[in-house]
Short mmCIF file of C-alpha atoms and ligand atoms in Angstrom, two decimals:
data_model
loop_
_atom_site.label_atom_id
_atom_site.label_comp_id
_atom_site.label_asym_id
_atom_site.label_seq_id
_atom_site.Cartn_x
_atom_site.Cartn_y
_atom_site.Cartn_z
CA MET N 527 68.27 163.54 85.12
CA THR N 528 66.83 163.43 88.62
CA GLN N 529 64.31 160.71 89.15
CA SER N 530 61.84 161.14 91.97
CA PHE N 531 61.87 158.47 94.65
CA THR N 532 58.68 158.32 96.67
CA PRO N 533 59.09 155.71 99.41
CA VAL N 534 56.27 153.16 99.30
CA SER N 535 55.88 153.63 103.07
CA SER N 536 54.90 157.28 102.52
CA ILE N 537 51.65 156.33 100.78
CA GLY N 538 51.02 152.94 102.44
CA GLU N 539 49.46 149.74 101.08
CA PHE N 540 46.09 151.23 100.19
CA GLY N 541 47.65 154.33 98.69
CA LEU N 542 49.75 152.06 96.54
CA ILE N 543 46.76 149.98 95.47
CA ASP N 544 44.94 153.21 94.54
CA ARG N 545 47.86 154.28 92.36
CA ILE N 546 48.00 150.83 90.77
CA GLU N 547 44.28 150.91 90.05
CA ARG N 548 44.63 154.27 88.33
CA LEU N 549 47.33 152.84 86.06
CA LEU N 550 45.11 150.02 84.85
CA PRO N 551 42.19 150.25 82.44
CA ASP N 552 38.87 149.76 84.27
CA PRO N 553 38.24 145.98 84.31
CA LEU N 554 34.50 146.70 83.82
CA GLN N 555 35.29 147.71 80.23
CA ASN N 556 35.36 143.95 79.66
CA GLU N 557 31.67 143.07 79.52
CA ASN N 558 32.23 139.65 81.12
CA ILE N 559 33.56 141.22 84.31
CA VAL N 560 30.84 141.73 86.91
CA CYS N 561 33.16 143.07 89.62
CA GLY N 562 36.81 144.05 89.19
CA ILE N 563 39.13 145.78 91.64
CA GLY N 564 37.67 146.91 94.97
CA ASP N 565 35.83 143.97 96.52
CA ASP N 566 37.03 140.80 98.27
CA ALA N 567 37.15 138.95 94.96
CA ALA N 568 36.67 139.67 91.28
CA VAL N 569 33.54 138.21 89.62
CA TYR N 570 33.28 137.24 85.97
CA ARG N 571 30.86 135.50 83.67
CA ALA N 572 32.37 132.30 82.22
CA SER N 573 31.67 131.71 78.52
CA ASP N 574 29.13 129.04 77.62
CA GLY N 575 30.41 125.67 76.42
CA LEU N 576 34.10 126.49 76.68
CA LEU N 577 36.69 124.84 78.91
CA GLN N 578 38.49 127.11 81.34
CA VAL N 579 42.24 126.95 81.71
CA ILE N 580 44.06 128.38 84.72
CA THR N 581 47.76 128.83 85.37
CA THR N 582 50.05 130.68 87.74
CA ASP N 583 53.70 131.68 87.49
CA ALA N 584 55.90 133.82 89.71
CA LEU N 585 58.98 135.94 88.99
CA ILE N 586 61.20 136.46 92.05
CA GLU N 587 64.14 138.81 92.41
CA GLY N 588 67.38 136.88 92.89
CA VAL N 589 65.86 133.75 91.38
CA HIS N 590 64.40 134.81 88.02
CA PHE N 591 65.81 138.27 87.55
CA ASP N 592 68.42 140.70 88.74
CA ARG N 593 66.87 144.10 89.45
CA ALA N 594 70.06 145.85 88.26
CA LEU N 595 69.72 144.30 84.79
CA THR N 596 65.97 144.48 84.34
CA PRO N 597 63.98 147.65 83.65
CA MET N 598 60.76 147.53 85.70
CA SER N 599 58.38 147.93 82.76
CA TYR N 600 60.05 144.99 80.96
CA LEU N 601 59.77 142.90 84.09
CA GLY N 602 56.04 143.59 84.37
CA ALA N 603 55.49 142.69 80.74
CA LYS N 604 57.54 139.51 81.08
CA ALA N 605 55.52 138.35 84.09
CA VAL N 606 52.38 138.64 81.94
CA THR N 607 54.04 136.99 78.94
CA VAL N 608 55.19 133.86 80.77
CA ASN N 609 51.62 133.23 81.92
CA VAL N 610 50.09 133.93 78.51
CA SER N 611 52.61 131.50 77.06
CA ASP N 612 51.40 128.71 79.37
CA ILE N 613 47.76 129.31 78.40
CA VAL N 614 48.65 129.41 74.69
CA ALA N 615 50.53 126.11 75.07
CA MET N 616 47.14 124.54 75.91
CA ASN N 617 45.78 126.00 72.65
CA ALA N 618 43.59 128.32 74.71
CA ARG N 619 43.13 132.10 74.78
CA PRO N 620 44.10 134.08 77.90
CA LYS N 621 41.28 136.21 79.37
CA LEU N 622 41.78 137.35 82.96
CA ALA N 623 44.63 137.81 85.39
CA THR N 624 45.25 138.60 89.02
CA ILE N 625 48.62 139.55 90.43
CA SER N 626 50.28 139.13 93.80
CA LEU N 627 52.93 141.71 94.39
CA GLY N 628 55.66 141.61 97.05
CA VAL N 629 57.31 145.02 97.39
CA PRO N 630 60.64 145.45 99.21
CA ARG N 631 61.02 148.57 101.34
CA ASN N 632 63.78 150.00 99.16
CA MET N 633 61.51 150.17 96.15
CA SER N 634 59.86 153.45 95.20
CA VAL N 635 56.30 154.17 94.15
CA GLU N 636 57.74 155.24 90.77
CA MET N 637 59.26 151.79 90.30
CA VAL N 638 55.93 150.11 91.07
CA GLU N 639 54.29 152.46 88.57
CA ALA N 640 56.85 151.55 85.90
CA LEU N 641 56.21 147.88 86.65
CA TYR N 642 52.47 148.39 86.15
CA THR N 643 52.97 150.28 82.91
CA GLY N 644 54.64 147.12 81.58
CA ILE N 645 51.94 144.88 83.06
CA SER N 646 49.13 147.01 81.69
CA ASP N 647 50.61 147.36 78.18
CA ALA N 648 51.29 143.62 77.98
CA CYS N 649 47.75 142.78 79.19
CA SER N 650 46.21 144.99 76.53
CA SER N 651 48.45 143.57 73.79
CA TYR N 652 47.33 140.02 74.70
CA ASP N 653 43.73 141.12 75.31
CA VAL N 654 43.88 140.11 78.99
CA THR N 655 41.90 141.97 81.68
CA LEU N 656 43.67 142.45 85.01
CA VAL N 657 40.90 142.08 87.58
CA GLY N 658 42.73 142.32 90.90
CA GLY N 659 45.61 141.25 93.04
CA ASP N 660 47.27 141.43 96.40
CA THR N 661 50.02 143.68 97.74
CA THR N 662 52.41 142.92 100.60
CA SER N 663 55.84 144.00 101.73
CA ALA N 664 58.58 141.46 101.01
CA GLN N 665 62.34 140.86 101.37
CA ALA N 666 62.74 140.72 97.59
CA LEU N 667 60.54 141.91 94.75
CA TYR N 668 58.16 139.22 93.58
CA LEU N 669 55.29 139.13 91.12
CA ALA N 670 53.01 136.11 90.97
CA ILE N 671 50.37 136.17 88.26
CA THR N 672 47.39 133.87 88.01
CA MET N 673 45.77 133.76 84.59
CA VAL N 674 42.51 132.30 83.34
CA GLY N 675 41.93 131.38 79.72
CA GLU N 676 39.44 129.45 77.66
CA GLY N 677 39.20 127.17 74.67
CA ALA N 678 36.69 124.89 72.96
CA ASP N 679 36.42 121.36 74.39
CA ASP N 680 37.89 119.68 71.34
CA GLN N 681 40.55 122.35 70.88
CA ILE N 682 42.60 122.06 74.09
CA VAL N 683 46.00 120.40 73.52
CA PHE N 684 47.85 118.47 76.24
CA ARG N 685 51.44 117.34 76.67
CA ARG N 686 50.29 113.75 76.68
CA GLY N 687 49.07 113.23 73.09
CA ALA N 688 52.24 112.71 71.00
CA ARG N 689 52.19 109.50 68.92
CA GLU N 690 54.94 107.46 67.34
CA GLY N 691 55.38 108.70 63.75
CA ASP N 692 54.46 112.34 64.55
CA VAL N 693 56.89 115.08 63.60
CA ILE N 694 58.26 117.50 66.19
CA CYS N 695 57.88 121.18 65.28
CA VAL N 696 58.99 124.45 66.81
CA SER N 697 57.28 127.81 66.17
CA GLY N 698 60.42 129.98 65.95
CA ASP N 699 64.16 130.22 66.51
CA LEU N 700 65.70 129.00 69.76
CA GLY N 701 68.57 129.96 72.06
CA ALA N 702 68.22 133.73 71.54
CA ALA N 703 67.03 134.55 75.07
CA TYR N 704 69.98 132.74 76.59
CA ALA N 705 72.36 134.51 74.20
CA GLY N 706 70.81 137.79 75.36
CA LEU N 707 71.42 136.83 78.98
CA GLN N 708 75.10 136.14 78.23
CA VAL N 709 75.44 139.60 76.67
CA LEU N 710 73.74 141.29 79.65
CA LEU N 711 75.88 139.47 82.21
CA ASP N 712 78.97 140.43 80.23
CA GLN N 713 77.82 144.07 80.23
CA LYS N 714 77.33 143.93 83.97
CA ARG N 715 80.88 142.64 84.44
CA ALA N 716 82.28 145.37 82.16
CA LEU N 717 80.30 148.02 84.00
CA ASP N 718 81.53 146.76 87.38
CA GLU N 719 85.13 146.86 86.13
CA MET N 720 85.12 150.12 84.20
CA GLY N 721 82.42 152.13 85.94
CA GLU N 722 81.42 155.41 84.29
CA ALA N 723 84.11 155.05 81.60
CA TYR N 724 82.20 152.17 80.10
CA GLU N 725 80.30 152.93 76.89
CA PRO N 726 78.29 149.97 75.74
CA ASP N 727 77.67 149.38 72.05
CA LEU N 728 74.95 146.77 71.89
CA GLU N 729 73.34 147.46 68.52
CA ALA N 730 74.51 144.19 66.94
CA GLN N 731 73.11 142.21 69.86
CA ARG N 732 69.91 144.21 70.38
CA LYS N 733 67.79 141.40 68.95
CA VAL N 734 68.88 138.78 71.48
CA ILE N 735 68.84 141.23 74.40
CA ASP N 736 65.21 141.97 73.52
CA ARG N 737 64.45 138.26 73.46
CA GLN N 738 65.77 138.03 77.03
CA LEU N 739 64.22 141.22 78.44
CA ALA N 740 61.05 141.50 76.39
CA PRO N 741 59.97 138.05 75.23
CA LEU N 742 56.63 137.69 73.45
CA ALA N 743 54.19 134.81 73.94
CA ARG N 744 53.02 133.21 70.68
CA LEU N 745 49.34 134.07 71.00
CA ASP N 746 49.41 134.68 67.24
CA PHE N 747 50.18 130.99 66.68
CA LEU N 748 46.63 130.04 67.77
CA GLY N 749 45.43 131.90 64.68
CA VAL N 750 47.81 129.89 62.50
CA LEU N 751 46.48 126.59 63.89
CA GLU N 752 42.94 127.81 63.31
CA GLU N 753 43.65 128.97 59.78
CA PHE N 754 45.26 125.62 58.87
CA ASN N 755 42.62 123.74 60.83
CA ILE N 756 45.35 121.80 62.62
CA HIS N 757 45.07 120.22 66.05
CA PRO N 758 48.58 119.40 67.35
CA THR N 759 48.80 116.02 69.10
CA SER N 760 50.77 117.64 71.94
CA MET N 761 52.16 121.08 72.75
CA ILE N 762 54.31 122.81 75.39
CA ASP N 763 55.93 126.23 75.60
CA ILE N 764 59.71 126.42 75.74
CA SER N 765 60.49 128.02 79.08
CA ASP N 766 63.21 125.71 80.41
CA GLY N 767 65.02 124.75 77.19
CA LEU N 768 64.24 122.35 74.36
CA ALA N 769 65.77 119.31 76.11
CA SER N 770 63.60 119.67 79.17
CA GLU N 771 60.42 120.31 77.13
CA ILE N 772 60.83 117.35 74.76
CA HIS N 773 61.36 115.14 77.81
CA HIS N 774 58.09 116.43 79.32
CA ILE N 775 56.20 115.56 76.14
CA CYS N 776 57.84 112.13 75.84
CA ARG N 777 57.28 111.25 79.50
CA GLN N 778 53.62 112.24 79.42
CA SER N 779 52.99 110.68 76.00
CA GLN N 780 55.06 107.57 76.77
CA THR N 781 57.15 107.97 73.65
CA GLY N 782 60.76 108.53 72.64
CA ALA N 783 62.05 111.21 70.25
CA THR N 784 64.99 112.20 68.10
CA ILE N 785 65.86 115.87 67.50
CA ARG N 786 67.95 116.57 64.38
CA ILE N 787 70.54 119.17 65.33
CA ALA N 788 71.05 120.34 61.73
CA THR N 789 67.40 121.41 61.51
CA LEU N 790 67.30 123.56 64.69
CA PRO N 791 66.28 127.13 63.82
CA ILE N 792 68.95 129.42 65.28
CA ASP N 793 69.26 133.13 64.53
CA PRO N 794 72.65 134.27 63.14
CA VAL N 795 72.94 136.78 66.02
CA THR N 796 72.51 133.92 68.53
CA ARG N 797 75.27 132.00 66.73
CA ALA N 798 77.54 135.06 66.75
CA VAL N 799 77.06 135.55 70.50
CA ALA N 800 77.83 131.88 71.21
CA ASP N 801 80.99 132.20 69.07
CA GLN N 802 81.99 135.36 70.89
CA PHE N 803 81.79 133.58 74.26
CA MET N 804 83.28 130.39 72.78
CA ASP N 805 80.16 128.44 73.68
CA ASP N 806 78.49 125.64 71.75
CA VAL N 807 75.30 127.25 70.41
CA ASP N 808 73.41 123.94 70.65
CA THR N 809 73.67 124.10 74.44
CA TYR N 810 71.88 127.49 74.33
CA VAL N 811 69.07 125.81 72.42
CA PHE N 812 68.82 122.65 74.51
CA TYR N 813 69.44 124.07 77.97
CA GLY N 814 69.09 127.86 77.77
CA GLY N 815 65.34 128.30 78.00
CA GLU N 816 63.08 131.38 78.15
CA ASP N 817 62.47 131.33 74.39
CA TYR N 818 58.66 131.14 74.85
CA GLU N 819 58.28 129.54 71.44
CA LEU N 820 55.94 126.56 71.15
CA LEU N 821 57.10 122.97 70.78
CA LEU N 822 54.42 120.81 69.20
CA THR N 823 53.93 117.39 67.67
CA ALA N 824 51.63 116.74 64.71
CA SER N 825 51.04 114.21 61.96
CA PRO N 826 53.73 114.41 59.23
CA GLU N 827 51.11 115.90 56.85
CA ASP N 828 50.09 118.64 59.27
CA GLY N 829 53.73 119.36 60.16
CA ALA N 830 54.65 119.67 56.48
CA ARG N 831 51.75 122.08 55.83
CA LEU N 832 52.81 124.29 58.73
CA GLU N 833 56.45 124.21 57.62
CA LYS N 834 55.54 125.02 54.03
CA GLY N 835 53.57 128.02 55.28
CA GLY N 836 56.70 129.23 57.10
CA HIS N 837 55.09 128.82 60.54
CA VAL N 838 57.27 126.08 62.06
CA ALA N 839 60.52 124.21 61.57
CA ILE N 840 60.34 120.43 61.74
CA ILE N 841 63.17 119.40 64.05
CA GLY N 842 62.62 115.69 64.69
CA GLU N 843 60.36 112.68 65.00
CA VAL N 844 58.41 110.99 67.78
CA LEU N 845 59.52 107.36 68.33
CA ASP N 846 58.42 104.50 70.55
CA ALA N 847 59.26 104.80 74.27
CA ASP N 848 62.07 102.21 74.12
CA SER N 849 64.01 104.34 71.64
CA GLY N 850 64.66 107.00 74.32
CA VAL N 851 65.26 110.70 73.71
CA HIS N 852 68.24 111.69 71.54
CA ALA N 853 69.76 114.48 69.53
CA PHE N 854 71.21 113.46 66.18
CA SER N 855 73.95 114.88 64.00
CA PRO N 856 75.59 113.08 61.05
CA GLU N 857 79.04 113.58 62.64
CA ALA N 858 78.22 112.46 66.18
CA GLY N 859 75.32 110.07 65.49
CA LEU N 860 72.74 109.64 68.24
CA ILE N 861 73.55 111.54 71.43
CA PRO N 862 71.39 110.80 74.50
CA LEU N 863 69.63 114.04 75.43
CA GLU N 864 69.61 114.75 79.14
CA GLY N 865 66.33 116.24 80.32
CA ALA N 866 67.74 118.87 82.65
CA GLY N 867 66.82 122.43 81.74
CA TYR N 868 66.79 125.03 84.44
CA ASP N 869 65.85 123.33 87.68
CA HIS N 870 65.41 125.57 90.71
CA PHE N 871 66.51 122.94 93.15
CA GLU N 872 69.49 121.53 91.29
CA GLN N 873 71.52 124.58 90.38
CA PRO N 874 72.26 126.78 93.35
CA PHE N 875 71.57 130.37 92.35
CA SER N 876 74.89 132.08 91.73
CA GLY N 877 73.57 135.55 92.42
CA ASP N 878 74.16 136.88 88.94
CA GLY N 879 71.56 134.97 86.99
CA ILE N 880 68.45 136.63 85.69
P1 LIG K 11 41.54 142.15 100.76
O1 LIG K 11 41.98 142.76 102.05
O2 LIG K 11 40.10 141.79 100.69
O3 LIG K 11 42.45 141.03 100.35
P2 LIG K 11 43.02 144.10 99.35
O4 LIG K 11 43.08 145.30 100.18
O5 LIG K 11 44.19 143.17 99.34
O6 LIG K 11 41.70 143.29 99.68
O7 LIG K 11 42.72 144.54 97.86
C1 LIG K 11 41.72 145.47 97.55
C2 LIG K 11 41.41 145.42 96.08
O8 LIG K 11 42.56 145.82 95.32
C3 LIG K 11 41.04 144.01 95.61
O9 LIG K 11 40.05 144.14 94.61
C4 LIG K 11 42.33 143.50 94.99
O10 LIG K 11 42.05 142.56 93.95
C5 LIG K 11 42.95 144.80 94.44
N1 LIG K 11 44.44 144.75 94.46
C6 LIG K 11 45.26 144.63 95.54
N2 LIG K 11 46.56 144.63 95.19
C7 LIG K 11 46.58 144.75 93.85
C8 LIG K 11 47.62 144.79 92.89
N3 LIG K 11 48.93 144.70 93.22
N4 LIG K 11 47.29 144.90 91.57
C9 LIG K 11 45.99 144.96 91.20
N5 LIG K 11 44.96 144.94 92.06
C10 LIG K 11 45.23 144.83 93.38
MG1 LIG K 12 44.34 141.16 99.94
#
């Protein structure tokens, strides 16, 4: 198959913006948008009586992803997802987004178009309107999305509200995205060694590869909280690993916590991948990250209702601050849980991360 490669330089910045605009639905289809793409700034009508929530998150080649391992459309969708996930973690609904795009010279117009197909599809699946952006040349591909959301005054949930006696809940299984990354890196090594002779068979691991390449934000979970009429005392999305996130909640709420290892929801495929690489699957859960599930605290009654409905797993309890943050297993007892998840300034990038 020959793929066309139109150099970005052949159509220029404004040509590229035109192409991008054509790939996106017209922002004016959203009745709250007064002016979308084409002016100095987008203009929108804010909803009456709701709080606005704003977040921004960037994905940078060589830091967050390896272009060789990441199809462009998946990358675009993931950039949207990570921002939606942050808005959802406030118990708010995402509404609008802008995107800053840094395009390296060796990227083609077709690649940018594939990127925007992913961005556009993800935006429509989360009901987000893309109202503008900025385009520059760059040394490495980067996408920085800013997203605006909204929620009722009394509905927004912060990291700071956990109370001693609350239960700790998680909205889905953990460690899968990191397992997927291990499989992809292994594939890359095999491909480098064997070249064309290499025939990957990834069916068994498809599930965890998808969790790495095409994660989904839990926008649907807002509906669950509404249906059960439950207001979590605190909430955070799991982007850097469970250990890091529980520490954020405990620090901001001035509490301690114990996570019960036996209760962690882990998919059998995630376990199988950890076994294959002779890793301890719990480290995937605590330090792997990129699961984009929600970690929340709630009263024991609310937690039990959500668990009974099949919407969360209860994985621990909130304690007083002096108790510290631990993981617990019957065999090992209380193990102090270090807070470090992925930290950009602690782990030098090895060049093969994603
Ligand atoms: P300005 O020079 O005023 O910053 P630009 O030429 O950067 O304007 O952008 C023109 C219009 O195109 C603006 O409405 C901007 O929001 C939109 N735009 C620019 N780059 C992108 C992009 N990568 N994706 C979506 N919209 C974009
Ligand atoms: Mg500009």
